[in-house]
Tab-separated table of C-alpha atoms in Angstrom:
chain	number	residue	atom	x	y	z
A	1	UNK	CA	23.720	-9.473	-13.137
A	2	UNK	CA	21.507	-8.936	-16.026
A	3	UNK	CA	22.439	-5.330	-16.380
A	4	UNK	CA	18.578	-5.272	-19.367
A	5	UNK	CA	16.425	-6.414	-16.591
A	6	UNK	CA	18.232	-4.999	-13.393
A	7	UNK	CA	18.185	-8.226	-11.403
A	8	UNK	CA	19.614	-11.287	-10.657
A	9	UNK	CA	18.946	-14.860	-11.835
A	10	UNK	CA	17.199	-17.172	-9.687
A	11	UNK	CA	19.832	-19.081	-7.717
A	12	UNK	CA	17.812	-22.251	-7.331
A	13	UNK	CA	20.189	-23.577	-4.239
A	14	UNK	CA	19.323	-20.381	-2.492
A	15	UNK	CA	15.701	-20.868	-3.651
A	16	UNK	CA	15.314	-23.995	-1.969
A	17	UNK	CA	17.505	-22.651	1.144
A	18	UNK	CA	15.117	-19.838	1.572
A	19	UNK	CA	11.680	-21.849	0.871
A	20	UNK	CA	12.635	-23.941	4.174
A	21	UNK	CA	13.091	-20.807	6.034
A	22	UNK	CA	9.674	-19.783	5.402
A	23	UNK	CA	8.727	-23.564	5.989
A	24	UNK	CA	10.351	-23.230	9.437
A	25	UNK	CA	9.106	-19.612	10.345
A	26	UNK	CA	5.607	-20.223	9.261
A	27	UNK	CA	5.005	-23.780	10.883
A	28	UNK	CA	6.848	-21.748	14.138
A	29	UNK	CA	4.342	-19.225	14.082
A	30	UNK	CA	1.292	-21.872	13.265
A	31	UNK	CA	2.465	-23.637	16.508
A	32	UNK	CA	3.017	-20.333	18.736
A	33	UNK	CA	-0.851	-19.530	17.760
A	34	UNK	CA	-2.384	-22.889	18.226
A	35	UNK	CA	-4.318	-21.975	15.121
A	36	UNK	CA	-5.785	-25.388	14.450
A	37	UNK	CA	-7.641	-25.503	18.480
A	38	UNK	CA	-9.744	-22.647	17.287
A	39	UNK	CA	-13.470	-22.455	16.139
A	40	UNK	CA	-13.349	-20.032	13.007
A	41	UNK	CA	-16.999	-20.226	12.422
A	42	UNK	CA	-17.892	-16.800	14.237
A	43	UNK	CA	-14.637	-14.866	11.841
A	44	UNK	CA	-16.046	-16.487	9.056
A	45	UNK	CA	-19.421	-15.227	9.418
A	46	UNK	CA	-17.519	-11.231	10.320
A	47	UNK	CA	-15.847	-11.754	7.152
A	48	UNK	CA	-18.638	-12.410	5.029
A	49	UNK	CA	-20.337	-9.577	6.467
A	50	UNK	CA	-17.744	-7.186	5.586
A	51	UNK	CA	-17.467	-8.780	2.191
A	52	UNK	CA	-21.124	-8.318	1.366
A	53	UNK	CA	-21.098	-4.597	2.464
A	54	UNK	CA	-18.145	-3.480	0.807
A	55	UNK	CA	-18.863	-5.364	-2.427
A	56	UNK	CA	-20.417	-2.629	-5.031
A	57	UNK	CA	-23.687	-2.748	-6.382
A	58	UNK	CA	-24.748	-2.720	-9.859
A	59	UNK	CA	-24.996	1.071	-10.175
A	60	UNK	CA	-21.387	1.032	-9.037
A	61	UNK	CA	-20.746	-0.969	-12.508
A	62	UNK	CA	-23.052	1.507	-14.700
A	63	UNK	CA	-21.285	4.594	-13.161
A	64	UNK	CA	-17.801	3.276	-14.636
A	65	UNK	CA	-19.406	2.363	-17.791
A	66	UNK	CA	-20.714	5.837	-18.176
A	67	UNK	CA	-17.320	7.405	-17.416
A	68	UNK	CA	-15.720	5.598	-19.742
A	69	UNK	CA	-18.665	6.663	-22.667
A	70	UNK	CA	-17.799	10.252	-21.360
A	71	UNK	CA	-14.125	9.496	-21.844
A	72	UNK	CA	-14.525	7.940	-25.545
A	73	UNK	CA	-16.898	11.445	-26.209
A	74	UNK	CA	-14.084	13.086	-25.222
A	75	UNK	CA	-11.576	11.311	-27.473
A	76	UNK	CA	-14.216	12.049	-30.528
A	77	UNK	CA	-13.956	15.751	-29.693
A	78	UNK	CA	-10.031	15.444	-29.515
A	79	UNK	CA	-9.198	13.408	-32.720
A	80	UNK	CA	-12.709	13.315	-34.516
A	81	UNK	CA	-13.666	10.097	-36.554
A	82	UNK	CA	-11.351	9.218	-38.020
A	83	UNK	CA	-11.181	5.203	-36.911
A	84	UNK	CA	-6.850	5.119	-37.373
A	85	UNK	CA	-6.075	7.963	-35.548
A	86	UNK	CA	-8.198	7.883	-32.367
A	87	UNK	CA	-7.310	5.826	-29.734
A	88	UNK	CA	-9.207	2.759	-28.577
A	89	UNK	CA	-9.854	3.307	-24.488
A	90	UNK	CA	-9.616	0.286	-22.220
A	91	UNK	CA	-10.486	0.417	-18.452
A	92	UNK	CA	-7.920	-1.666	-16.545
A	93	UNK	CA	-6.720	-2.098	-12.838
A	94	UNK	CA	-8.995	-2.992	-10.123
A	95	UNK	CA	-12.482	-2.224	-12.020
A	96	UNK	CA	-11.098	-4.452	-14.706
A	97	UNK	CA	-10.396	-7.262	-12.958
A	98	UNK	CA	-13.712	-6.670	-10.793
A	99	UNK	CA	-11.892	-6.200	-7.472
A	100	UNK	CA	-12.861	-2.351	-6.711
A	101	UNK	CA	-14.888	-0.694	-4.360
A	102	UNK	CA	-17.530	1.857	-4.827
A	103	UNK	CA	-15.483	4.685	-4.142
A	104	UNK	CA	-12.178	3.247	-6.080
A	105	UNK	CA	-10.412	4.975	-8.993
A	106	UNK	CA	-10.883	4.032	-12.345
A	107	UNK	CA	-7.732	3.318	-14.608
A	108	UNK	CA	-8.059	3.992	-18.108
A	109	UNK	CA	-5.832	3.428	-20.986
A	110	UNK	CA	-5.582	5.766	-23.900
A	111	UNK	CA	-4.374	2.972	-26.736
A	112	UNK	CA	-3.301	3.481	-30.141
A	113	UNK	CA	-3.107	0.751	-32.429
A	114	UNK	CA	-2.748	-3.040	-31.639
A	115	UNK	CA	0.995	-2.690	-31.889
A	116	UNK	CA	3.408	-4.353	-29.191
A	117	UNK	CA	6.221	-1.769	-29.113
A	118	UNK	CA	5.700	1.351	-26.586
A	119	UNK	CA	5.121	4.437	-27.379
A	120	UNK	CA	8.035	6.943	-26.406
A	121	UNK	CA	7.130	9.049	-23.423
A	122	UNK	CA	7.732	12.692	-24.954
A	123	UNK	CA	4.250	11.552	-27.297
A	124	UNK	CA	2.312	9.947	-24.055
A	125	UNK	CA	3.097	13.286	-22.314
A	126	UNK	CA	1.459	15.263	-25.715
A	127	UNK	CA	-0.950	12.921	-26.107
A	128	UNK	CA	-2.112	13.281	-21.834
A	129	UNK	CA	-1.659	17.290	-22.638
A	130	UNK	CA	-4.130	17.290	-24.904
A	131	UNK	CA	-6.511	15.442	-23.010
A	132	UNK	CA	-6.155	17.560	-20.400
A	133	UNK	CA	-6.560	20.774	-22.241
A	134	UNK	CA	-9.933	19.254	-23.454
A	135	UNK	CA	-10.696	18.122	-19.505
A	136	UNK	CA	-10.053	21.631	-18.519
A	137	UNK	CA	-12.504	23.238	-20.797
A	138	UNK	CA	-15.258	20.787	-19.627
A	139	UNK	CA	-14.317	22.002	-16.247
A	140	UNK	CA	-15.067	25.244	-17.340
A	141	UNK	CA	-19.085	23.976	-18.182
A	142	UNK	CA	-19.004	21.824	-14.513
A	143	UNK	CA	-18.995	18.632	-16.088
A	144	UNK	CA	-15.596	17.985	-14.617
A	145	UNK	CA	-13.352	18.843	-11.602
A	146	UNK	CA	-10.431	18.337	-9.763
A	147	UNK	CA	-8.452	17.953	-13.311
A	148	UNK	CA	-4.238	17.523	-12.212
A	149	UNK	CA	-1.248	16.292	-14.556
A	150	UNK	CA	0.697	14.038	-13.285
A	151	UNK	CA	3.276	13.672	-15.857
A	152	UNK	CA	7.120	13.369	-13.556
A	153	UNK	CA	5.377	10.365	-12.819
A	154	UNK	CA	6.959	6.689	-13.842
A	155	UNK	CA	3.396	6.039	-14.884
A	156	UNK	CA	2.335	9.630	-16.436
A	157	UNK	CA	-1.314	10.196	-15.483
A	158	UNK	CA	-3.883	13.077	-16.085
A	159	UNK	CA	-6.580	12.837	-13.038
A	160	UNK	CA	-9.858	14.204	-12.667
A	161	UNK	CA	-13.714	13.291	-11.390
A	162	UNK	CA	-16.428	12.787	-13.443
A	163	UNK	CA	-18.989	15.099	-11.523
A	164	UNK	CA	-22.325	13.183	-13.801
A	165	UNK	CA	-20.825	9.652	-12.165
A	166	UNK	CA	-18.604	10.813	-9.088
A	167	UNK	CA	-16.034	8.540	-10.283
A	168	UNK	CA	-12.352	9.981	-10.096
A	169	UNK	CA	-10.604	8.677	-13.456
A	170	UNK	CA	-6.656	8.086	-14.139
A	171	UNK	CA	-6.316	8.756	-17.552
A	172	UNK	CA	-2.350	6.747	-18.440
A	173	UNK	CA	-1.145	5.976	-22.307
A	174	UNK	CA	-0.276	2.897	-23.742
A	175	UNK	CA	-0.882	0.689	-20.674
A	176	UNK	CA	-1.251	-2.403	-22.348
A	177	UNK	CA	0.836	-4.511	-20.494
A	178	UNK	CA	-1.573	-2.906	-17.228
A	179	UNK	CA	-4.540	-4.262	-19.402
A	180	UNK	CA	-3.109	-7.750	-20.127
A	181	UNK	CA	-2.411	-8.037	-16.605
A	182	UNK	CA	-5.613	-7.026	-15.304
A	183	UNK	CA	-7.454	-9.709	-18.000
A	184	UNK	CA	-5.495	-12.320	-16.432
A	185	UNK	CA	-5.957	-11.560	-12.473
A	186	UNK	CA	-9.796	-11.800	-13.833
A	187	UNK	CA	-9.885	-14.742	-15.787
A	188	UNK	CA	-7.977	-16.495	-12.887
A	189	UNK	CA	-10.327	-15.166	-9.958
A	190	UNK	CA	-13.111	-17.416	-11.708
A	191	UNK	CA	-11.033	-20.795	-10.390
A	192	UNK	CA	-11.994	-19.672	-6.777
A	193	UNK	CA	-14.424	-17.580	-5.092
A	194	UNK	CA	-12.215	-17.297	-2.519
A	195	UNK	CA	-9.256	-15.618	-3.920
A	196	UNK	CA	-11.752	-12.731	-4.825
A	197	UNK	CA	-13.273	-12.597	-1.349
A	198	UNK	CA	-10.068	-12.342	0.144
A	199	UNK	CA	-8.460	-9.718	-2.278
A	200	UNK	CA	-11.621	-7.538	-1.536
A	201	UNK	CA	-10.923	-8.534	2.390
A	202	UNK	CA	-7.230	-7.516	2.560
A	203	UNK	CA	-7.482	-4.437	0.037
A	204	UNK	CA	-10.493	-3.237	2.544
A	205	UNK	CA	-8.055	-3.855	5.513
A	206	UNK	CA	-5.222	-2.220	3.772
A	207	UNK	CA	-7.185	1.120	3.002
A	208	UNK	CA	-8.444	1.452	6.473
A	209	UNK	CA	-4.610	0.994	7.652
A	210	UNK	CA	-3.266	3.681	5.484
A	211	UNK	CA	-1.148	0.701	3.708
A	212	UNK	CA	-2.465	0.727	0.230
A	213	UNK	CA	-0.875	4.128	-0.875
A	214	UNK	CA	2.092	3.896	-3.316
A	215	UNK	CA	2.595	7.732	-2.344
A	216	UNK	CA	3.418	6.462	0.883
A	217	UNK	CA	5.636	3.554	0.081
A	218	UNK	CA	3.370	1.136	0.703
A	219	UNK	CA	1.541	-1.853	-1.011
A	220	UNK	CA	-0.247	-0.761	-4.452
A	221	UNK	CA	-3.429	-2.825	-5.160
A	222	UNK	CA	-1.833	-4.884	-7.509
A	223	UNK	CA	0.836	-6.160	-4.829
A	224	UNK	CA	-1.922	-6.760	-2.908
A	225	UNK	CA	-3.741	-8.730	-5.163
A	226	UNK	CA	-0.573	-10.909	-6.242
A	227	UNK	CA	0.331	-11.889	-2.353
A	228	UNK	CA	-3.312	-13.073	-1.817
A	229	UNK	CA	-2.873	-15.075	-5.083
A	230	UNK	CA	0.838	-16.388	-3.665
A	231	UNK	CA	-0.827	-17.375	-0.515
A	232	UNK	CA	-3.626	-19.481	-2.071
A	233	UNK	CA	-0.823	-20.871	-4.122
A	234	UNK	CA	1.590	-22.078	-1.324
A	235	UNK	CA	-1.543	-23.738	0.557
A	236	UNK	CA	-1.605	-27.196	1.051
A	237	UNK	CA	-3.280	-28.498	-1.107
A	238	UNK	CA	-2.846	-25.593	-3.224
A	239	UNK	CA	-6.092	-23.349	-4.214
A	240	UNK	CA	-4.296	-21.652	-7.315
A	241	UNK	CA	-1.827	-23.685	-9.489
A	242	UNK	CA	0.961	-21.827	-10.691
A	243	UNK	CA	0.666	-19.228	-13.115
A	244	UNK	CA	3.297	-21.005	-15.346
A	245	UNK	CA	0.714	-23.404	-16.355
A	246	UNK	CA	-1.726	-20.921	-17.160
A	247	UNK	CA	0.739	-19.683	-19.588
A	248	UNK	CA	1.503	-23.158	-21.729
A	249	UNK	CA	-0.312	-21.737	-24.628
A	250	UNK	CA	0.935	-17.932	-24.175
A	251	UNK	CA	-0.335	-15.089	-21.731
A	252	UNK	CA	-2.943	-13.910	-24.086
A	253	UNK	CA	-6.277	-14.151	-22.396
A	254	UNK	CA	-7.890	-17.267	-24.823
A	255	UNK	CA	-5.280	-18.920	-24.495
A	256	UNK	CA	-4.953	-18.439	-20.450
A	257	UNK	CA	-8.731	-18.962	-20.331
A	258	UNK	CA	-9.230	-22.014	-22.147
A	259	UNK	CA	-5.990	-23.337	-19.670
A	260	UNK	CA	-8.434	-21.771	-16.721
A	261	UNK	CA	-11.235	-23.962	-17.810
A	262	UNK	CA	-9.213	-27.243	-16.863
A	263	UNK	CA	-8.818	-25.950	-13.090
A	264	UNK	CA	-12.330	-25.114	-13.210
A	265	UNK	CA	-13.199	-28.328	-13.569
A	266	UNK	CA	-11.613	-29.833	-11.108
A	267	UNK	CA	-13.167	-30.581	-7.689
A	268	UNK	CA	-11.913	-28.592	-4.934
A	269	UNK	CA	-9.505	-30.805	-2.711
A	270	UNK	CA	-8.664	-27.669	-0.329
A	271	UNK	CA	-11.448	-26.866	1.592
A	272	UNK	CA	-9.864	-24.238	4.009
A	273	UNK	CA	-12.811	-21.886	4.905
A	274	UNK	CA	-12.486	-18.028	4.369
A	275	UNK	CA	-11.181	-17.278	7.790
A	276	UNK	CA	-8.654	-19.500	8.165
A	277	UNK	CA	-7.294	-18.131	5.042
A	278	UNK	CA	-7.633	-14.544	6.066
A	279	UNK	CA	-5.877	-15.549	9.758
A	280	UNK	CA	-2.915	-17.512	8.172
A	281	UNK	CA	-2.523	-14.974	5.587
A	282	UNK	CA	-1.081	-12.576	7.855
A	283	UNK	CA	0.629	-15.197	10.154
A	284	UNK	CA	2.544	-16.494	7.024
A	285	UNK	CA	3.636	-12.319	6.484
A	286	UNK	CA	4.641	-11.833	10.309
A	287	UNK	CA	6.791	-14.886	10.084
A	288	UNK	CA	8.814	-14.022	7.027
A	289	UNK	CA	9.310	-10.424	8.059
A	290	UNK	CA	13.189	-10.540	8.153
A	291	UNK	CA	13.475	-12.604	5.343
A	292	UNK	CA	12.643	-10.305	2.486
A	293	UNK	CA	16.267	-8.681	2.901
A	294	UNK	CA	17.877	-12.146	2.534
A	295	UNK	CA	16.410	-12.221	-0.999
A	296	UNK	CA	12.854	-13.382	-0.476
A	297	UNK	CA	10.526	-12.634	-3.462
A	298	UNK	CA	7.016	-14.396	-4.232
A	299	UNK	CA	7.006	-15.917	-7.589
A	300	UNK	CA	3.492	-15.998	-9.138
A	301	UNK	CA	5.252	-18.112	-12.284
A	302	UNK	CA	6.345	-20.899	-10.056
A	303	UNK	CA	3.994	-20.557	-7.462
A	304	UNK	CA	6.574	-21.288	-5.294
A	305	UNK	CA	8.716	-18.289	-2.238
A	306	UNK	CA	12.030	-17.815	-4.426
A	307	UNK	CA	15.492	-16.012	-3.933
A	308	UNK	CA	15.995	-12.693	-5.836
A	309	UNK	CA	18.138	-10.324	-5.387
A	310	UNK	CA	16.901	-6.970	-6.694
A	311	UNK	CA	19.376	-4.179	-8.035
A	312	UNK	CA	17.849	-1.108	-5.634
A	313	UNK	CA	18.643	-1.746	-2.218
A	314	UNK	CA	16.603	-0.687	0.482
A	315	UNK	CA	13.248	-2.701	-0.932
A	316	UNK	CA	10.877	-3.910	1.429
A	317	UNK	CA	9.166	-6.318	-0.189
A	318	UNK	CA	9.630	-8.434	-3.336
A	319	UNK	CA	6.806	-9.233	-5.610
A	320	UNK	CA	7.977	-10.853	-9.103
A	321	UNK	CA	5.753	-9.121	-12.171
A	322	UNK	CA	4.155	-12.336	-13.369
A	323	UNK	CA	4.227	-10.651	-17.225
A	324	UNK	CA	7.864	-9.278	-16.756
A	325	UNK	CA	9.727	-11.118	-14.029
A	326	UNK	CA	12.448	-8.260	-14.163
A	327	UNK	CA	9.949	-6.344	-12.385
A	328	UNK	CA	9.144	-6.238	-8.469
A	329	UNK	CA	5.826	-4.583	-8.367
A	330	UNK	CA	5.858	-3.655	-5.063
A	331	UNK	CA	9.262	-1.769	-5.889
A	332	UNK	CA	7.831	1.536	-3.985
A	333	UNK	CA	7.973	-0.308	-0.391
A	334	UNK	CA	11.227	0.995	1.190
A	335	UNK	CA	12.147	0.343	4.739
A	336	UNK	CA	9.843	2.998	6.084
A	337	UNK	CA	6.844	1.808	3.733
A	338	UNK	CA	7.755	-1.756	5.407
A	339	UNK	CA	7.693	-0.981	9.037
A	340	UNK	CA	4.561	0.600	8.394
A	341	UNK	CA	2.897	-2.186	6.962
A	342	UNK	CA	4.710	-4.629	9.142
A	343	UNK	CA	3.311	-2.515	11.980
A	344	UNK	CA	-0.564	-2.790	10.785
A	345	UNK	CA	0.601	-6.575	10.009
A	346	UNK	CA	1.577	-7.315	14.124
A	347	UNK	CA	-1.327	-5.296	15.162
A	348	UNK	CA	-3.737	-6.880	13.027
A	349	UNK	CA	-2.843	-10.534	14.623
A	350	UNK	CA	-3.227	-9.328	17.832
A	351	UNK	CA	-6.502	-8.648	16.837
A	352	UNK	CA	-7.875	-11.257	15.299
A	353	UNK	CA	-6.235	-13.979	18.275
A	354	UNK	CA	-8.279	-11.179	20.842
A	355	UNK	CA	-11.567	-12.450	18.867
A	356	UNK	CA	-10.754	-15.588	18.600
A	357	UNK	CA	-9.953	-16.061	22.529
A	358	UNK	CA	-13.073	-13.971	22.915
A	359	UNK	CA	-11.457	-10.513	24.456
A	360	UNK	CA	-13.940	-8.620	21.840
A	361	UNK	CA	-16.629	-9.474	19.840
A	362	UNK	CA	-17.581	-9.198	16.025
A	363	UNK	CA	-18.643	-5.534	15.894
A	364	UNK	CA	-15.152	-4.528	17.425
A	365	UNK	CA	-13.262	-6.730	15.393
A	366	UNK	CA	-14.462	-4.649	11.973
A	367	UNK	CA	-14.081	-1.435	13.657
A	368	UNK	CA	-10.396	-2.664	14.448
A	369	UNK	CA	-9.593	-4.186	11.139
A	370	UNK	CA	-11.768	-1.844	8.152
A	371	UNK	CA	-12.568	1.023	9.975
A	372	UNK	CA	-9.589	3.684	9.303
A	373	UNK	CA	-8.246	4.675	13.271
A	374	UNK	CA	-8.055	8.149	13.698
A	375	UNK	CA	-4.493	9.042	13.810
A	376	UNK	CA	-3.347	9.961	17.430
A	377	UNK	CA	-0.049	12.191	17.356
A	378	UNK	CA	2.209	12.115	20.314
A	379	UNK	CA	2.055	15.741	22.141
A	380	UNK	CA	5.024	17.873	21.244
A	381	UNK	CA	7.172	18.609	24.045
A	382	UNK	CA	7.986	22.197	24.387
A	383	UNK	CA	11.708	22.883	24.863
A	384	UNK	CA	13.044	24.424	27.636
A	385	UNK	CA	16.354	26.441	27.764
A	386	UNK	CA	17.953	28.143	30.511
A	387	UNK	CA	19.677	31.578	30.639
A	388	UNK	CA	21.326	33.918	33.432
A	389	UNK	CA	20.920	36.809	31.120
A	390	UNK	CA	18.581	37.388	28.087
A	391	UNK	CA	20.314	38.771	25.061
A	392	UNK	CA	20.098	42.397	24.618
A	393	UNK	CA	19.583	42.134	20.930
A	394	UNK	CA	16.885	39.862	19.291
A	395	UNK	CA	15.566	36.537	20.891
A	396	UNK	CA	16.560	34.251	17.174
A	397	UNK	CA	16.554	30.641	17.676
A	398	UNK	CA	19.584	30.485	16.055
A	399	UNK	CA	21.594	32.518	18.242
A	400	UNK	CA	21.016	29.796	21.486
A	401	UNK	CA	22.560	26.651	19.462
A	402	UNK	CA	24.921	24.524	21.237
A	403	UNK	CA	23.805	25.587	24.615
A	404	UNK	CA	21.392	22.816	24.986
A	405	UNK	CA	23.799	20.784	27.469
A	406	UNK	CA	24.832	24.051	29.461
A	407	UNK	CA	23.414	26.060	31.734
A	408	UNK	CA	24.516	29.795	33.666
A	409	UNK	CA	25.489	28.826	37.343
A	410	UNK	CA	23.181	30.825	38.588
A	411	UNK	CA	24.856	33.611	40.997
A	412	UNK	CA	27.953	33.862	39.288
A	413	UNK	CA	26.854	34.194	35.211
A	414	UNK	CA	29.571	32.035	34.367
A	415	UNK	CA	29.157	28.907	31.790
A	416	UNK	CA	29.174	25.581	33.433
A	417	UNK	CA	27.797	21.890	33.072
A	418	UNK	CA	24.613	20.763	34.493
A	419	UNK	CA	24.476	20.071	37.805
A	420	UNK	CA	24.481	16.211	38.900
A	421	UNK	CA	21.271	14.706	40.334
A	422	UNK	CA	21.476	15.493	43.795
A	423	UNK	CA	23.446	19.316	43.724
A	424	UNK	CA	20.706	21.672	44.690
A	425	UNK	CA	22.971	23.760	45.933
A	426	UNK	CA	22.426	26.617	42.787
A	427	UNK	CA	18.798	25.159	42.450
A	428	UNK	CA	16.065	27.189	41.376
A	429	UNK	CA	12.257	27.108	40.926
A	430	UNK	CA	10.972	26.687	37.534
A	431	UNK	CA	7.675	27.956	36.561
A	432	UNK	CA	5.270	24.798	35.603
A	433	UNK	CA	5.951	23.518	31.946
A	434	UNK	CA	3.411	25.404	29.339
A	435	UNK	CA	0.985	23.484	27.317
A	436	UNK	CA	2.743	21.046	24.512
A	437	UNK	CA	2.174	23.156	21.798
A	438	UNK	CA	5.463	22.989	20.100
A	439	UNK	CA	6.973	25.958	21.084
A	440	UNK	CA	10.206	26.656	22.379
A	441	UNK	CA	9.904	28.303	26.034
A	442	UNK	CA	13.034	30.278	27.093
A	443	UNK	CA	13.150	30.693	30.637
A	444	UNK	CA	15.634	33.412	31.568
A	445	UNK	CA	16.944	34.052	35.192
A	446	UNK	CA	17.341	37.550	36.606
A	447	UNK	CA	17.772	39.166	39.510
A	448	UNK	CA	13.817	39.119	39.736
A	449	UNK	CA	14.176	35.026	39.116
A	450	UNK	CA	12.861	33.334	36.442
A	451	UNK	CA	11.073	34.759	33.467
A	452	UNK	CA	9.319	33.507	30.560
A	453	UNK	CA	10.079	35.043	27.168
A	454	UNK	CA	8.538	33.609	24.281
């Protein structure tokens, strides 16, 4: 175990073994669903319609650029005109990758200097507090609202809404890796437009199914992006190359862009449609559900599935950070989050094949896949507790603990186990059950019969 990185080194033998398991599981799934027998032209049309409808327009780009100008003006007010002390503000995340929606947040990194060393956490907090103080003053003037400092998070941020552009912004400090990560993804997305389209579609799907939130221990935006990239890397033939080929001269953007040009000039050998890539993305993930706990991990560097054990227990999905392979970018996904994700994946596979089999039309499929569905909570069944005599002092719930499996025998006042089925010698007629509002109804049996007390 590498104590510094917190992960075990990749085991080459184990990686070969787990790749064999993935191949077998995926092959069985593809044969079961008989994907090759379907004409996916109609699905391509549905997905392209959704892609075009969710793509940001020029006004969305301008709004984010204006928000960056406003934050730069904010930094000028705080630090003055001294270039040596004033920070450089850079966008990162979905906007920098050009994989955002009209309502997506804008992530901005407040960077001081070009050094590679990271600022101490205390320094980051002090910087964010200065920005938060200034934002609160602007909030009073009506320029911003909903200013919130989230300083206890792993990556502390200050969140606010720019009322002039209606763009929500997350300010972080010294997120140089996030800036670099985003720039590299944006460069690589130029290799094939199916990467960009698939990323937006899967993110749109994840938002609709509420599985795109670190707060709910599901997939964050970068995890989805890298899962899509890996899906394209593992096609036959591959659509995207292993990132290690793009990093031969280093991970600085100019060199990555230079290497990327080599793949831009190659004729596309893989002709898979967007529809087939979309279906197989979900089928593939569905088929490997039970392999994550065996050490299955996505590796963008190698462009392969690998075996890798992470120190943290209970991780649901493993996606290696391509810049820092000691980090799992999907680390927030726990067992509960993984169950929620896979519930949505299984439901989506079922709906896709309902469409392909002609059971639902394209409009219905769009609603099922990309429109948030109302959350239907199961009704709360009221508890019914039966007693011979009501207590005379109070009716607190904790007074009746331990009586759920016993009820008084009507007529003699002594507590005895509930009668077996068919024994109605002491049965009583209870009133109809009350509406399921979650209250505890206590039904007392006295000489006047069953009595309902709240």
